[in-house]
Tab-separated table of C-alpha atoms in Angstrom:
chain	number	residue	atom	x	y	z
A	1	UNK	CA	49.461	111.761	-3.455
A	2	UNK	CA	51.912	111.669	-6.342
A	3	UNK	CA	54.644	109.241	-5.319
A	4	UNK	CA	56.261	109.277	-8.751
A	5	UNK	CA	56.736	113.004	-8.561
A	6	UNK	CA	58.208	112.799	-5.076
A	7	UNK	CA	60.732	110.193	-6.067
A	8	UNK	CA	61.695	111.804	-9.365
A	9	UNK	CA	64.503	113.828	-7.852
A	10	UNK	CA	65.902	110.991	-5.760
A	11	UNK	CA	67.782	109.160	-8.492
A	12	UNK	CA	70.941	110.315	-10.181
A	13	UNK	CA	70.967	110.435	-13.962
A	14	UNK	CA	74.598	109.344	-13.991
A	15	UNK	CA	75.274	105.962	-15.499
A	16	UNK	CA	76.496	104.445	-12.238
A	17	UNK	CA	76.244	100.618	-12.332
A	18	UNK	CA	76.056	100.370	-8.555
A	19	UNK	CA	73.207	102.841	-8.357
A	20	UNK	CA	71.450	101.161	-11.283
A	21	UNK	CA	71.656	97.843	-9.433
A	22	UNK	CA	70.182	99.446	-6.332
A	23	UNK	CA	67.352	100.908	-8.387
A	24	UNK	CA	66.551	97.495	-9.844
A	25	UNK	CA	66.550	95.933	-6.381
A	26	UNK	CA	64.120	98.587	-5.216
A	27	UNK	CA	61.654	97.633	-7.925
A	28	UNK	CA	60.468	94.606	-5.940
A	29	UNK	CA	58.880	95.375	-2.593
A	30	UNK	CA	58.388	92.254	-0.461
A	31	UNK	CA	56.023	92.751	2.444
A	32	UNK	CA	55.446	90.013	5.002
A	33	UNK	CA	52.125	90.245	6.858
A	34	UNK	CA	52.342	88.845	10.382
A	35	UNK	CA	50.274	88.767	13.542
A	36	UNK	CA	48.703	86.320	15.932
A	37	UNK	CA	45.454	84.490	15.211
A	38	UNK	CA	42.339	86.593	14.536
A	39	UNK	CA	44.260	89.873	14.324
A	40	UNK	CA	42.779	90.787	10.939
A	41	UNK	CA	45.876	90.368	8.784
A	42	UNK	CA	44.165	88.018	6.335
A	43	UNK	CA	41.326	90.514	6.003
A	44	UNK	CA	43.912	93.092	4.958
A	45	UNK	CA	45.294	90.573	2.454
A	46	UNK	CA	41.791	90.226	0.967
A	47	UNK	CA	41.553	94.006	0.773
A	48	UNK	CA	44.714	94.148	-1.304
A	49	UNK	CA	43.240	91.586	-3.714
A	50	UNK	CA	40.073	93.698	-3.977
A	51	UNK	CA	41.959	96.958	-4.510
A	52	UNK	CA	44.868	95.767	-6.645
A	53	UNK	CA	43.812	92.463	-8.232
A	54	UNK	CA	40.150	93.043	-9.135
A	55	UNK	CA	38.812	90.974	-6.269
A	56	UNK	CA	37.760	87.337	-6.467
A	57	UNK	CA	36.590	85.008	-9.211
A	58	UNK	CA	33.318	83.079	-9.030
A	59	UNK	CA	34.895	79.999	-7.473
A	60	UNK	CA	36.593	82.014	-4.738
A	61	UNK	CA	33.409	83.989	-4.045
A	62	UNK	CA	31.292	80.854	-3.672
A	63	UNK	CA	33.888	79.349	-1.348
A	64	UNK	CA	33.696	82.428	0.859
A	65	UNK	CA	29.907	82.160	0.857
A	66	UNK	CA	30.195	78.601	2.172
A	67	UNK	CA	32.581	79.821	4.861
A	68	UNK	CA	30.065	82.469	5.981
A	69	UNK	CA	27.365	79.824	6.331
A	70	UNK	CA	29.797	77.652	8.295
A	71	UNK	CA	30.525	80.665	10.511
A	72	UNK	CA	26.820	80.795	11.363
A	73	UNK	CA	26.787	77.165	12.484
A	74	UNK	CA	29.993	77.581	14.498
A	75	UNK	CA	28.903	80.849	16.121
A	76	UNK	CA	25.545	79.567	17.306
A	77	UNK	CA	27.150	76.350	18.544
A	78	UNK	CA	29.745	78.325	20.509
A	79	UNK	CA	27.017	80.420	22.161
A	80	UNK	CA	25.061	77.287	23.146
A	81	UNK	CA	28.229	75.739	24.588
A	82	UNK	CA	28.930	78.955	26.495
A	83	UNK	CA	25.422	78.834	27.941
A	84	UNK	CA	25.970	75.253	29.120
A	85	UNK	CA	29.299	76.172	30.714
A	86	UNK	CA	27.581	78.912	32.704
A	87	UNK	CA	24.684	76.679	33.707
A	88	UNK	CA	22.223	78.642	31.629
A	89	UNK	CA	19.580	77.338	29.264
A	90	UNK	CA	17.608	78.693	26.359
A	91	UNK	CA	13.820	78.862	26.544
A	92	UNK	CA	11.976	75.561	26.455
A	93	UNK	CA	10.637	76.128	22.922
A	94	UNK	CA	14.132	76.721	21.587
A	95	UNK	CA	16.002	73.843	23.230
A	96	UNK	CA	15.508	71.688	20.146
A	97	UNK	CA	17.171	74.397	18.063
A	98	UNK	CA	20.099	74.557	20.483
A	99	UNK	CA	20.462	70.786	20.249
A	100	UNK	CA	20.369	70.977	16.455
A	101	UNK	CA	23.285	73.444	16.247
A	102	UNK	CA	25.273	71.464	18.801
A	103	UNK	CA	25.044	68.393	16.586
A	104	UNK	CA	25.002	69.920	13.085
A	105	UNK	CA	27.917	69.646	10.677
A	106	UNK	CA	29.685	72.967	11.220
A	107	UNK	CA	31.496	72.826	7.910
A	108	UNK	CA	28.621	71.853	5.636
A	109	UNK	CA	28.477	75.292	4.007
A	110	UNK	CA	24.855	74.878	2.941
A	111	UNK	CA	21.686	75.887	4.745
A	112	UNK	CA	18.019	74.994	4.241
A	113	UNK	CA	15.016	77.271	4.826
A	114	UNK	CA	14.161	75.155	7.880
A	115	UNK	CA	17.629	75.642	9.326
A	116	UNK	CA	17.400	79.389	8.704
A	117	UNK	CA	14.204	79.458	10.764
A	118	UNK	CA	15.966	77.507	13.528
A	119	UNK	CA	18.869	79.956	13.464
A	120	UNK	CA	16.600	83.004	13.668
A	121	UNK	CA	14.608	81.502	16.516
A	122	UNK	CA	17.685	80.578	18.525
A	123	UNK	CA	19.350	83.924	17.827
A	124	UNK	CA	16.313	85.736	19.283
A	125	UNK	CA	16.509	83.809	22.568
A	126	UNK	CA	17.152	85.994	25.617
A	127	UNK	CA	19.974	83.793	26.922
A	128	UNK	CA	21.723	83.737	23.553
A	129	UNK	CA	21.425	87.508	23.213
A	130	UNK	CA	22.724	88.046	26.753
A	131	UNK	CA	25.754	85.897	25.943
A	132	UNK	CA	26.279	87.738	22.667
A	133	UNK	CA	26.405	91.039	24.548
A	134	UNK	CA	29.152	89.509	26.721
A	135	UNK	CA	31.017	87.966	23.786
A	136	UNK	CA	34.192	89.833	24.801
A	137	UNK	CA	34.615	87.700	27.905
A	138	UNK	CA	33.506	84.327	26.528
A	139	UNK	CA	36.638	82.194	26.521
A	140	UNK	CA	35.882	80.098	23.472
A	141	UNK	CA	33.800	82.430	21.317
A	142	UNK	CA	35.422	83.220	17.950
A	143	UNK	CA	32.706	84.214	15.461
A	144	UNK	CA	32.576	87.965	16.010
A	145	UNK	CA	30.855	88.375	12.629
A	146	UNK	CA	27.775	86.402	13.758
A	147	UNK	CA	25.454	89.405	14.054
A	148	UNK	CA	26.385	90.496	10.523
A	149	UNK	CA	25.583	87.029	9.170
A	150	UNK	CA	22.265	86.850	11.008
A	151	UNK	CA	21.337	90.304	9.698
A	152	UNK	CA	21.980	89.220	6.100
A	153	UNK	CA	21.106	85.524	6.284
A	154	UNK	CA	18.102	85.761	3.932
A	155	UNK	CA	20.218	87.351	1.211
A	156	UNK	CA	23.206	85.073	1.799
A	157	UNK	CA	21.074	81.940	1.620
A	158	UNK	CA	19.097	82.982	-1.463
A	159	UNK	CA	19.645	80.853	-4.602
A	160	UNK	CA	22.304	82.355	-6.843
A	161	UNK	CA	23.652	84.680	-4.170
A	162	UNK	CA	26.926	86.333	-5.140
A	163	UNK	CA	28.624	87.538	-1.950
A	164	UNK	CA	29.680	91.166	-1.870
A	165	UNK	CA	33.197	92.284	-1.028
A	166	UNK	CA	31.853	93.287	2.380
A	167	UNK	CA	30.554	89.742	2.906
A	168	UNK	CA	33.908	88.251	1.943
A	169	UNK	CA	35.841	90.580	4.220
A	170	UNK	CA	33.747	89.416	7.163
A	171	UNK	CA	34.455	85.721	6.656
A	172	UNK	CA	36.130	84.131	9.644
A	173	UNK	CA	38.580	81.485	8.489
A	174	UNK	CA	41.744	80.179	10.041
A	175	UNK	CA	44.714	80.896	7.775
A	176	UNK	CA	46.873	77.861	7.115
A	177	UNK	CA	49.804	77.650	4.773
A	178	UNK	CA	51.115	80.616	2.841
A	179	UNK	CA	49.193	82.997	0.588
A	180	UNK	CA	50.898	85.416	-1.793
A	181	UNK	CA	49.762	88.250	-4.029
A	182	UNK	CA	51.884	90.206	-6.492
A	183	UNK	CA	50.771	93.403	-8.193
A	184	UNK	CA	52.262	96.559	-9.724
A	185	UNK	CA	51.844	99.794	-7.816
A	186	UNK	CA	53.581	103.115	-8.501
A	187	UNK	CA	55.998	101.501	-10.978
A	188	UNK	CA	57.024	98.902	-8.407
A	189	UNK	CA	56.062	95.271	-7.922
A	190	UNK	CA	54.625	94.440	-4.568
A	191	UNK	CA	54.893	90.894	-3.275
A	192	UNK	CA	52.622	90.372	-0.253
A	193	UNK	CA	53.057	87.233	1.829
A	194	UNK	CA	50.396	86.195	4.370
A	195	UNK	CA	51.096	83.366	6.820
A	196	UNK	CA	48.839	81.848	9.485
A	197	UNK	CA	49.080	83.340	12.962
A	198	UNK	CA	48.366	80.244	15.077
A	199	UNK	CA	51.309	78.898	17.053
A	200	UNK	CA	51.525	75.848	14.801
A	201	UNK	CA	51.867	78.126	11.755
A	202	UNK	CA	54.508	80.470	13.167
A	203	UNK	CA	57.362	78.056	12.474
A	204	UNK	CA	56.814	78.882	8.780
A	205	UNK	CA	57.457	82.588	9.260
A	206	UNK	CA	61.264	82.493	8.866
A	207	UNK	CA	60.859	80.398	5.706
A	208	UNK	CA	58.890	83.114	3.879
A	209	UNK	CA	60.661	86.145	5.318
A	210	UNK	CA	63.865	85.991	3.300
A	211	UNK	CA	65.048	89.482	2.325
A	212	UNK	CA	61.865	91.307	3.367
A	213	UNK	CA	61.418	94.957	2.497
A	214	UNK	CA	58.771	95.482	5.111
A	215	UNK	CA	56.834	93.798	7.894
A	216	UNK	CA	53.215	94.638	8.562
A	217	UNK	CA	52.380	93.350	12.034
A	218	UNK	CA	48.704	93.144	12.919
A	219	UNK	CA	47.485	93.298	16.508
A	220	UNK	CA	43.861	93.316	17.579
A	221	UNK	CA	42.912	96.224	19.856
A	222	UNK	CA	40.117	94.206	21.441
A	223	UNK	CA	42.454	91.443	22.634
A	224	UNK	CA	43.638	93.305	25.739
A	225	UNK	CA	41.456	91.231	28.092
A	226	UNK	CA	40.639	88.151	25.999
A	227	UNK	CA	42.061	84.918	27.446
A	228	UNK	CA	44.602	83.086	25.338
A	229	UNK	CA	43.187	79.721	24.192
A	230	UNK	CA	45.097	76.941	25.898
A	231	UNK	CA	46.661	79.334	28.415
A	232	UNK	CA	43.890	81.288	30.061
A	233	UNK	CA	46.199	82.861	32.654
A	234	UNK	CA	47.479	85.073	29.842
A	235	UNK	CA	45.650	87.289	27.381
A	236	UNK	CA	45.729	87.233	23.598
A	237	UNK	CA	47.408	90.634	23.676
A	238	UNK	CA	50.218	89.361	25.902
A	239	UNK	CA	50.860	86.651	23.325
A	240	UNK	CA	50.755	89.241	20.538
A	241	UNK	CA	53.229	91.469	22.394
A	242	UNK	CA	55.639	88.561	22.859
A	243	UNK	CA	55.482	87.691	19.150
A	244	UNK	CA	55.924	91.352	18.150
A	245	UNK	CA	58.942	91.557	20.465
A	246	UNK	CA	60.504	88.501	18.832
A	247	UNK	CA	59.897	89.727	15.289
A	248	UNK	CA	60.693	93.435	15.551
A	249	UNK	CA	63.887	92.843	17.546
A	250	UNK	CA	65.010	89.712	15.729
A	251	UNK	CA	67.434	89.319	12.844
A	252	UNK	CA	64.847	88.532	10.147
A	253	UNK	CA	63.499	92.086	10.001
A	254	UNK	CA	66.677	93.874	11.046
A	255	UNK	CA	66.806	95.862	7.804
A	256	UNK	CA	63.072	95.948	7.063
A	257	UNK	CA	60.579	98.740	7.573
A	258	UNK	CA	58.391	97.635	10.491
A	259	UNK	CA	54.815	98.878	10.570
A	260	UNK	CA	52.344	98.122	13.356
A	261	UNK	CA	48.650	97.910	12.550
A	262	UNK	CA	46.496	98.181	15.663
A	263	UNK	CA	43.428	96.697	14.072
A	264	UNK	CA	39.695	96.285	14.736
A	265	UNK	CA	39.261	99.924	15.703
A	266	UNK	CA	35.525	99.648	15.003
A	267	UNK	CA	35.111	96.848	17.545
A	268	UNK	CA	37.438	98.578	20.002
A	269	UNK	CA	35.359	101.758	19.835
A	270	UNK	CA	32.313	99.731	20.863
A	271	UNK	CA	34.170	97.664	23.456
A	272	UNK	CA	35.905	100.492	25.320
A	273	UNK	CA	32.503	102.010	26.035
A	274	UNK	CA	31.388	98.771	27.694
A	275	UNK	CA	34.560	97.365	29.264
A	276	UNK	CA	36.925	98.989	31.763
A	277	UNK	CA	40.514	98.732	30.519
A	278	UNK	CA	41.665	99.575	34.043
A	279	UNK	CA	40.654	96.077	35.143
A	280	UNK	CA	43.354	94.684	32.877
A	281	UNK	CA	45.831	97.565	33.172
A	282	UNK	CA	45.692	99.104	36.686
A	283	UNK	CA	47.899	102.014	35.615
A	284	UNK	CA	45.588	103.008	32.755
A	285	UNK	CA	43.987	106.426	33.327
A	286	UNK	CA	42.063	107.024	30.110
A	287	UNK	CA	38.641	105.771	31.140
A	288	UNK	CA	36.366	104.947	28.222
A	289	UNK	CA	38.112	107.298	25.780
A	290	UNK	CA	38.956	105.666	22.441
A	291	UNK	CA	42.054	107.751	21.684
A	292	UNK	CA	43.480	107.303	25.165
A	293	UNK	CA	42.907	103.560	25.046
A	294	UNK	CA	44.444	103.134	21.602
A	295	UNK	CA	47.461	105.284	22.528
A	296	UNK	CA	48.015	103.289	25.717
A	297	UNK	CA	48.009	100.000	23.784
A	298	UNK	CA	50.286	101.460	21.101
A	299	UNK	CA	52.847	102.340	23.763
A	300	UNK	CA	52.732	98.761	25.067
A	301	UNK	CA	54.030	97.662	21.666
A	302	UNK	CA	56.494	100.520	21.191
A	303	UNK	CA	57.989	99.845	24.636
A	304	UNK	CA	58.927	96.348	23.419
A	305	UNK	CA	61.158	97.753	20.655
A	306	UNK	CA	64.764	97.491	21.820
A	307	UNK	CA	66.862	96.863	18.693
A	308	UNK	CA	65.549	99.676	16.507
A	309	UNK	CA	65.063	103.394	16.848
A	310	UNK	CA	61.444	103.622	17.965
A	311	UNK	CA	60.984	106.648	15.706
A	312	UNK	CA	61.391	104.277	12.746
A	313	UNK	CA	58.331	102.252	13.792
A	314	UNK	CA	55.148	103.395	12.085
A	315	UNK	CA	51.828	102.809	13.840
A	316	UNK	CA	48.399	102.845	12.204
A	317	UNK	CA	45.025	102.482	13.931
A	318	UNK	CA	43.017	100.473	11.427
A	319	UNK	CA	39.723	98.839	10.559
A	320	UNK	CA	40.654	96.140	8.057
A	321	UNK	CA	37.085	95.685	6.774
A	322	UNK	CA	36.947	99.340	5.597
A	323	UNK	CA	38.136	99.216	1.981
A	324	UNK	CA	38.474	102.976	1.483
A	325	UNK	CA	40.447	103.349	4.699
A	326	UNK	CA	42.698	100.402	3.829
A	327	UNK	CA	43.395	101.898	0.416
A	328	UNK	CA	44.526	105.141	2.044
A	329	UNK	CA	46.543	103.308	4.698
A	330	UNK	CA	48.350	101.202	2.108
A	331	UNK	CA	49.210	104.355	0.191
A	332	UNK	CA	50.773	105.726	3.374
A	333	UNK	CA	52.553	102.452	4.079
A	334	UNK	CA	54.163	102.382	0.643
A	335	UNK	CA	55.450	105.911	1.127
A	336	UNK	CA	56.962	104.935	4.468
A	337	UNK	CA	58.637	101.875	2.947
A	338	UNK	CA	59.934	103.853	-0.047
A	339	UNK	CA	61.522	106.450	2.202
A	340	UNK	CA	63.309	103.925	4.379
A	341	UNK	CA	64.502	101.816	1.452
A	342	UNK	CA	65.821	104.825	-0.452
A	343	UNK	CA	67.606	106.073	2.660
A	344	UNK	CA	69.196	102.672	3.384
A	345	UNK	CA	70.324	102.422	-0.259
A	346	UNK	CA	72.007	105.819	0.020
A	347	UNK	CA	69.839	107.338	-2.702
A	348	UNK	CA	68.429	109.993	-0.414
A	349	UNK	CA	69.800	111.504	2.761
A	350	UNK	CA	68.209	110.634	6.042
A	351	UNK	CA	64.511	110.179	6.583
């Protein structure tokens, strides 16, 4: 897609100072990436670094490797705790392994050959596997990348391992603070701002959202029935919908292009085959069909838009760990932002 060619006829050649000022303002595209915890927005941010900033240096890569190892400890511990909550136990031979991961330092970031053997043994336990298959309904389970880590643990723990981009994208790490990335793209400068999605981090959102060009809001498709930590009478998706409502209808993004990313389509495709959405949404009629389920959830978000023309809201069904797909999606997103910004600046007519 040739964006430069498309935009070539949009600008007047007349030496109009006002139009020149508008053109200069359009050179910087500020995109704020928002969403509740574990929606995948930080994974998208990593993708942009991979695609537009040549990825990660050695120090960053090794840090992500340590995070993956920590994810293993946390994931196995969470499964053992879930077993205890349900009054279940692992096999007698593996109880010592369960005890080890309950007591181990979750944030050590290193792993010995002996610990790898413990992890493999515990992972193979029937109770642990049964809980893993029901991970969608475990209240306090967060490490959805655990199977990936266990599959690749020998490679990841090998001396001198350099994690791949795929490894890094699957890291599960709580985002705190503010991360930014700036890069040129189609003769513009993109400034991406990623802020943590936990409730304690959301107070920072207005501080970083000054004069935004666009908002990318991430929502996890698999959250429709997951209980909200600390408020288990509500689901994660209900919390996400409330935050989306506040952002899309609020003053901060009044003049910004708002784009909704319904993320984790890969996990949703697996989940909708196993879980009945009708249990959560009695009026849902789509059965186990992926497209019907995704469309139903999309309309839940669109129905919350009250202060904008809903036709101006762009929706993408995404899998943030798919680099090729994210590259194509970002290309589409930039086109959508360009069109709305040019129209609002009066440089083109309409949409």
